[in-house]
GROMACS .gro file of C-alpha atoms in nm:
model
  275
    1UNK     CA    1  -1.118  -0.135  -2.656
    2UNK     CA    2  -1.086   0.262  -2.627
    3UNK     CA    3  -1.181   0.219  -2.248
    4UNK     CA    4  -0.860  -0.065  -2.203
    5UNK     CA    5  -0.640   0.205  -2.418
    6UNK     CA    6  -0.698   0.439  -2.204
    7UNK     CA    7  -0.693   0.200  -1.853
    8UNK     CA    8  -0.342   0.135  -1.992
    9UNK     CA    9  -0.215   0.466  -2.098
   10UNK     CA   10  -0.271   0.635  -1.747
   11UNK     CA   11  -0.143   0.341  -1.591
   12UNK     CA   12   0.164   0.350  -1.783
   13UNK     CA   13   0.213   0.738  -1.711
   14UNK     CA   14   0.153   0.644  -1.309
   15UNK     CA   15   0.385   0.383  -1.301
   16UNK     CA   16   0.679   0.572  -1.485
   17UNK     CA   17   0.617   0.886  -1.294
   18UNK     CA   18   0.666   0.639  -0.930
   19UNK     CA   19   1.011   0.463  -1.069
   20UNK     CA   20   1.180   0.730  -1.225
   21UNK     CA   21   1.114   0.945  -0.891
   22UNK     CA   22   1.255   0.624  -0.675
   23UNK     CA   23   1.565   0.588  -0.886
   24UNK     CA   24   1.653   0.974  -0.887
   25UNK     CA   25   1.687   1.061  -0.549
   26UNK     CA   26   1.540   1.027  -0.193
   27UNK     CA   27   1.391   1.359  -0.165
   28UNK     CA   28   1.293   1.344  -0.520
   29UNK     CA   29   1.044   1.012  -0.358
   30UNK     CA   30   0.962   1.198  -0.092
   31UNK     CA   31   0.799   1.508  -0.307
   32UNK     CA   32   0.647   1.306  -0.491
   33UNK     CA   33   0.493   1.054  -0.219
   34UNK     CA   34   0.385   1.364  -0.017
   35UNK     CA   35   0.183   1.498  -0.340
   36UNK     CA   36   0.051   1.124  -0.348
   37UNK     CA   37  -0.081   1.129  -0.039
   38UNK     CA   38  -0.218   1.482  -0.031
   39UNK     CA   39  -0.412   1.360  -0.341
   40UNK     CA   40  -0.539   1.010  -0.207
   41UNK     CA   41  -0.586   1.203   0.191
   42UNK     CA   42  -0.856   1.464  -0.010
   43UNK     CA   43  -1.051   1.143  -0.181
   44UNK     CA   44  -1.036   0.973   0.142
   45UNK     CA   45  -1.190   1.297   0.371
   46UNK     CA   46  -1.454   1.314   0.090
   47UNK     CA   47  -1.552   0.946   0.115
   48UNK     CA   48  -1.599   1.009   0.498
   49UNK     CA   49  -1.758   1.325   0.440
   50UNK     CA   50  -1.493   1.531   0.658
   51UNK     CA   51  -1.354   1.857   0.569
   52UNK     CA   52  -1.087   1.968   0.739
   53UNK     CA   53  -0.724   2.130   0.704
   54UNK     CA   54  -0.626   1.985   1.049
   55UNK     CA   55  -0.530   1.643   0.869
   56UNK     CA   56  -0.310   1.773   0.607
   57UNK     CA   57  -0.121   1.948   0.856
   58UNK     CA   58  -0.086   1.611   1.059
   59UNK     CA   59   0.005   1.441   0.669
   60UNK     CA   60   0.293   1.728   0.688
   61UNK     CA   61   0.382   1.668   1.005
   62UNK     CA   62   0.385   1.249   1.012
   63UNK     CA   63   0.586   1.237   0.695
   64UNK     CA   64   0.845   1.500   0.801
   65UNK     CA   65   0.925   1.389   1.145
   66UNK     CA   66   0.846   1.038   1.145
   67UNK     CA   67   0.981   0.905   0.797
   68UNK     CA   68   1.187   1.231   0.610
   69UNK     CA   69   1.374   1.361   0.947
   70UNK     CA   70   1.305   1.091   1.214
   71UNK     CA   71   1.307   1.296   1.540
   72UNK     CA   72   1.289   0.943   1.770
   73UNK     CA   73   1.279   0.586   1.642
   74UNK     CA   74   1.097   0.515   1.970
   75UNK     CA   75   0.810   0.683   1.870
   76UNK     CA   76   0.812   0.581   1.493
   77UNK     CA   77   0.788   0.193   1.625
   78UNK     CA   78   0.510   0.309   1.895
   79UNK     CA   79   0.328   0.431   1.542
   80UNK     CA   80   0.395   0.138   1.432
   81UNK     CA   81   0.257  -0.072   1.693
   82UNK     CA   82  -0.041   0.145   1.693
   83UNK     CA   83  -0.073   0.154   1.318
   84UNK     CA   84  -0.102  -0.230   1.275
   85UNK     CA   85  -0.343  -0.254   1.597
   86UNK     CA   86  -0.598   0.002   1.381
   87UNK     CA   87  -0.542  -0.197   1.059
   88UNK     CA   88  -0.629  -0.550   1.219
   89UNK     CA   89  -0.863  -0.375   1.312
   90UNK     CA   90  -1.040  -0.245   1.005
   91UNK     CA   91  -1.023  -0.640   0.892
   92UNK     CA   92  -1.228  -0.750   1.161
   93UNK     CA   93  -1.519  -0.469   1.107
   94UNK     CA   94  -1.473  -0.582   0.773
   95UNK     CA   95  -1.519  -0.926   0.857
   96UNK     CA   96  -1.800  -0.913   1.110
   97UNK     CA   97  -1.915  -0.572   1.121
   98UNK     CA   98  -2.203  -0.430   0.871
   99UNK     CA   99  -2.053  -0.058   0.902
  100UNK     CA  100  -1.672   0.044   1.001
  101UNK     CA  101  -1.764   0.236   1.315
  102UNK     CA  102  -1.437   0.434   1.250
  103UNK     CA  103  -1.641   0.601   0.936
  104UNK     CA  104  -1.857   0.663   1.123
  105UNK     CA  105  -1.713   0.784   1.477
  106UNK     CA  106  -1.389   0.802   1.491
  107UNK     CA  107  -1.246   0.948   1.149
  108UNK     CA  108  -0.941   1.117   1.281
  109UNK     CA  109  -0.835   0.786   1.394
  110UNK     CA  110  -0.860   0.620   1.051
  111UNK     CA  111  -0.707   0.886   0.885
  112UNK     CA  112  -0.393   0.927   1.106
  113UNK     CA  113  -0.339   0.542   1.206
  114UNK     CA  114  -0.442   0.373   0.840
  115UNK     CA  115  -0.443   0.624   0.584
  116UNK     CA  116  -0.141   0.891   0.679
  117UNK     CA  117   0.037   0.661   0.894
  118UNK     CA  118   0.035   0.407   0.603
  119UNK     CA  119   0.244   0.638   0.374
  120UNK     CA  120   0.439   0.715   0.628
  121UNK     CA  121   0.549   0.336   0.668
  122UNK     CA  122   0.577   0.355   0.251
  123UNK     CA  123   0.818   0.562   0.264
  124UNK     CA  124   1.011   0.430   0.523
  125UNK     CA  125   1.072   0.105   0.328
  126UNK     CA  126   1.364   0.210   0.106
  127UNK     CA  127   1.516   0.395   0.475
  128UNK     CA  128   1.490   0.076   0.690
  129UNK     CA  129   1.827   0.040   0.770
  130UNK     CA  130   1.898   0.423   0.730
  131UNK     CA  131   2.047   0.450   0.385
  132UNK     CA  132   1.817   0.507   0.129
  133UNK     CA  133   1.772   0.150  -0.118
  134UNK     CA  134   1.520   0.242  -0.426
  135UNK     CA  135   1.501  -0.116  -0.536
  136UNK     CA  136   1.361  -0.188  -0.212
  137UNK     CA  137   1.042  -0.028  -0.262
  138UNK     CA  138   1.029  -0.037  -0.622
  139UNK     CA  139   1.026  -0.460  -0.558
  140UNK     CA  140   0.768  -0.382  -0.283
  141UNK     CA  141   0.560  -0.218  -0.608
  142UNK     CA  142   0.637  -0.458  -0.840
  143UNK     CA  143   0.502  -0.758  -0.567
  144UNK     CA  144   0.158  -0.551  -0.566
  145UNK     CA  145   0.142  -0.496  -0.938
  146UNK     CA  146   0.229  -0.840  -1.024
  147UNK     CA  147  -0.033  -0.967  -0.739
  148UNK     CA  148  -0.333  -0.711  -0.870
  149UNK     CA  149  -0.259  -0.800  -1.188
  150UNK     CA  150  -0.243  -1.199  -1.117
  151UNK     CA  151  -0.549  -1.155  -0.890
  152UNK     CA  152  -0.773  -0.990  -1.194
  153UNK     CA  153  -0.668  -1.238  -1.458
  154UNK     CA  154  -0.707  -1.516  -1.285
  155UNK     CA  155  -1.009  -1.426  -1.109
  156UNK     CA  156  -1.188  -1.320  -1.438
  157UNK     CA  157  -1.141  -1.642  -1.616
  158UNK     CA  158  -1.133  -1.931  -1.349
  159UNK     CA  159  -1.337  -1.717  -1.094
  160UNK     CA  160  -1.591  -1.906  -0.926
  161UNK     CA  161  -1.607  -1.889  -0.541
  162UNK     CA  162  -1.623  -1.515  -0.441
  163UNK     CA  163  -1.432  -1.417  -0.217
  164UNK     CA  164  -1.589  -1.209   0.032
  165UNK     CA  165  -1.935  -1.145  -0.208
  166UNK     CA  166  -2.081  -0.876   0.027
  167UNK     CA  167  -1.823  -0.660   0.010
  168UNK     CA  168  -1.655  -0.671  -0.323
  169UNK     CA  169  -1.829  -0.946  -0.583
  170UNK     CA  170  -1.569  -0.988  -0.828
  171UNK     CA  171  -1.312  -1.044  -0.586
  172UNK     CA  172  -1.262  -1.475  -0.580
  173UNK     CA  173  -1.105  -1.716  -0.423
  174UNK     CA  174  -0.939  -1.844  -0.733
  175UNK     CA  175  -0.810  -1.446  -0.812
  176UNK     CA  176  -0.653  -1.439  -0.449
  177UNK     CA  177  -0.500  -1.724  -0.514
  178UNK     CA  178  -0.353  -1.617  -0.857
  179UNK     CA  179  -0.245  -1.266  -0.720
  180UNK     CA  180  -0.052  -1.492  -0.419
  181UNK     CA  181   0.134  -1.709  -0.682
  182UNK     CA  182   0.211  -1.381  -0.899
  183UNK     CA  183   0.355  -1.185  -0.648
  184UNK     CA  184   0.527  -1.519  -0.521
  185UNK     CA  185   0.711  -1.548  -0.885
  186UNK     CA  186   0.774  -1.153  -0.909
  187UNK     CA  187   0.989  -1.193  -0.534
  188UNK     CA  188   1.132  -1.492  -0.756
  189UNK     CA  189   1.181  -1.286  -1.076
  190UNK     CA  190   1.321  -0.974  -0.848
  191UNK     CA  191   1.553  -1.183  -0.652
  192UNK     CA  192   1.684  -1.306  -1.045
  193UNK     CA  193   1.753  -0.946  -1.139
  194UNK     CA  194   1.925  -0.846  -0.822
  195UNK     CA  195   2.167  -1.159  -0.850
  196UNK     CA  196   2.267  -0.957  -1.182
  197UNK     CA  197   2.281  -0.602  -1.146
  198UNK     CA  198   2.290  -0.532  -0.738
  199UNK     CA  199   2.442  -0.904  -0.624
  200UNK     CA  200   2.555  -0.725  -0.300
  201UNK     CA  201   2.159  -0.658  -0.208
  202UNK     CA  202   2.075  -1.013  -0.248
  203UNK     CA  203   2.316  -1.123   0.077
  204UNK     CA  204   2.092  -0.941   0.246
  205UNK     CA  205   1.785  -0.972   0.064
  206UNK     CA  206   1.760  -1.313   0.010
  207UNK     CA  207   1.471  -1.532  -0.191
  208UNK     CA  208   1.349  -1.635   0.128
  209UNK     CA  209   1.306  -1.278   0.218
  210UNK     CA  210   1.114  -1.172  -0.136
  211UNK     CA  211   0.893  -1.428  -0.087
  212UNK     CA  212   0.784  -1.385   0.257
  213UNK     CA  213   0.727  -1.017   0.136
  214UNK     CA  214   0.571  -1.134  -0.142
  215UNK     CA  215   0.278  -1.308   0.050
  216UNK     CA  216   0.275  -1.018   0.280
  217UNK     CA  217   0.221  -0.783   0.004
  218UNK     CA  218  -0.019  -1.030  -0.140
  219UNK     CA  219  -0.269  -1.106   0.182
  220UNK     CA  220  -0.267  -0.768   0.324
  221UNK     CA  221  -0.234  -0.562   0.001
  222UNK     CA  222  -0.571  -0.784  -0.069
  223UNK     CA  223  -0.747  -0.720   0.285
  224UNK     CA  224  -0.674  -0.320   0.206
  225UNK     CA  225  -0.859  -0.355  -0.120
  226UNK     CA  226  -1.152  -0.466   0.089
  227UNK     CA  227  -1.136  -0.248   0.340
  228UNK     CA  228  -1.130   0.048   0.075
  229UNK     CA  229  -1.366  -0.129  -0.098
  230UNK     CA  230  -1.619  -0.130   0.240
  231UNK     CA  231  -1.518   0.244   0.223
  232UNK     CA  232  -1.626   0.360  -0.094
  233UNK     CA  233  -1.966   0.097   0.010
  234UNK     CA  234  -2.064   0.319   0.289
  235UNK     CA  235  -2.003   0.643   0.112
  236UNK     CA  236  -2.237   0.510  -0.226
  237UNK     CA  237  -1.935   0.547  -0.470
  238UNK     CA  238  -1.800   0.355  -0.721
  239UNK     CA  239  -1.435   0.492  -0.756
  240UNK     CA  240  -1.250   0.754  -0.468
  241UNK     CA  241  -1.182   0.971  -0.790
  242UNK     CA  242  -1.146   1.076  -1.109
  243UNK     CA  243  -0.783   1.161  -1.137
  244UNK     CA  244  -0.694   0.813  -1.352
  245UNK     CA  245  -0.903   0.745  -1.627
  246UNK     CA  246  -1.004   0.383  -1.625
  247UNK     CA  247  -0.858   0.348  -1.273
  248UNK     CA  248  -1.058   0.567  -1.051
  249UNK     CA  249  -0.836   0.796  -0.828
  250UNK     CA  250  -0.531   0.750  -0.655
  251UNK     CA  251  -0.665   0.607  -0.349
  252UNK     CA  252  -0.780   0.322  -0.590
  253UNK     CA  253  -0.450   0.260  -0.729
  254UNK     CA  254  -0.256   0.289  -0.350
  255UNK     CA  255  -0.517   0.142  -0.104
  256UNK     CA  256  -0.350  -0.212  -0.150
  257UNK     CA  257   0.002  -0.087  -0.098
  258UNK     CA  258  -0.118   0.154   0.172
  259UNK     CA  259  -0.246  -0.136   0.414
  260UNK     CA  260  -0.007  -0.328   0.364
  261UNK     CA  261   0.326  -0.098   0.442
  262UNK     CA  262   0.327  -0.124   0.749
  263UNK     CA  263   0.338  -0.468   0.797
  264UNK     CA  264   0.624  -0.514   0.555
  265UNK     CA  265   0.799  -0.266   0.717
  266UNK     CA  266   0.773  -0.449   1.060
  267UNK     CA  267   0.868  -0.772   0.873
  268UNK     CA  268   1.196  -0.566   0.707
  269UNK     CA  269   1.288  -0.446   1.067
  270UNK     CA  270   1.244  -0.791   1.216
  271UNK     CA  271   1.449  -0.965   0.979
  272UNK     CA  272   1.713  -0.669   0.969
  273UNK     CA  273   1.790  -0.699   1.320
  274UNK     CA  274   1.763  -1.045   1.340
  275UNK     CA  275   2.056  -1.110   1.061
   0.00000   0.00000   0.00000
């Protein structure tokens, strides 16, 4: 009981510290997103045993001139490009591949193509279309909160078939499936509540649109879990951190939403210039 206290006291804090910063102002997400991922970029360089100051300065450098100050759209969509090539293909070494050879070999790659390069994509969400929309991302949240949180309640009482066993074993079919249908009804529930208070979003933002972001949230914010998980697998740990109590650290708490930014982002673009 103490233990699911305090799980739900320092998730509490971490969610109300990531809203109120999205609703106040964009440079307000931007601080606090760039203290995010200097946080989650330390636990990943220790999980991969890497020290060095080269990578923050590349963190600094991504986030300023490819999502705060966008110096050339051109090169923000080659990142792009080369950002979901990397992550598809993390899945496969996840899928066939005993050890991620990019732990192994070819860290820098990892860290600026999956793990910096992800938050840059997060916080290019709410900037798509180059005004700055909070409820964007904070629906993009919402569909991986609702899915995580779907995922573990289902999983832990109708869980049967695992999921991929070698890699994470209390990951199941049954969970994924829950976590889809969750973040499926929070697009539905999301859609509901723009209709009320921000009915000029939803002309745009249709249901159609929440719910193909909700699967996308839901499949690849699931495949960065395992990834993350294959991580910490090869490094012999059990959480990235310490920084949430009951959680682990932050790059427990993001890894989902990390993986799977860029993706929605190229989905958002698509369907932006498209309509």
């Amino acid at each position: 009981m103490k233990e699911l206290i305090v799980r739900t006291l320092s998730g509490v804090l971490y969610i109300s510290i990531v809203i109120i910063s999205m609703f106040t102002s964009h440079e307000w997400f931007m601080g606090l997103f760039f203290i995010l991922s200097i946080i989650t970029l330390s636990e990943f360089l220790k999980l991969v045993h890497l020290k060095s100051y080269l990578a923050y300065a590349l963190l600094a450098g991504l986030l300023y001139f490819f999502s705060y100050s966008i110096f050339d759209i051109n090169a923000v969509n080659l990142l792009l490009i080369l950002c979901c090539f990397v992550n598809l293909f993390l899945l496969k070494d996840v899928l066939w591949v005993s050890k991620i050879p990019m732990f192994q070999k070819k860290k820098y790659v990892a860290i600026i193509l999956y793990l910096i390069s992800g938050f840059v994509f997060l916080t290019l969400i709410p900037v798509y279309n180059e005004s700055f929309i909070p409820e964007i991302i904070g629906g993009v949240f919402i569909l991986i909160w609702f899915n995580d949180s779907f995922a573990y309640i289902v999983g832990k009482n109708f869980g049967k078939r695992k999921l991929l066993e070698r890699i994470s074993p209390n990951k199941t079919v049954e969970g994924f499936i829950g976590g889809l249908v969750g973040a499926i009804l929070a697009g539905f529930l999301i859609f509901k509540c723009l209709e009320i208070y921000k009915p000029e979003l939803t002309v745009e933002f249709t249901l159609i649109i929440w719910v193909i972001m909700a699967v996308i949230a839901s499949v690849f914010g699931t495949i960065g879990d395992l990834i993350q998980s294959k991580f910490k697998r090869q490094a012999g740990v059990k959480d990235s951190g310490i920084l949430m109590p009951g959680h682990g650290g932050l790059y427990d708490r993001l890894d989902s939403i990390i993986f799977a930014s860029p993706f929605i982002y190229a989905f958002l673009q698509i369907a932006y210039y498209v309509s």
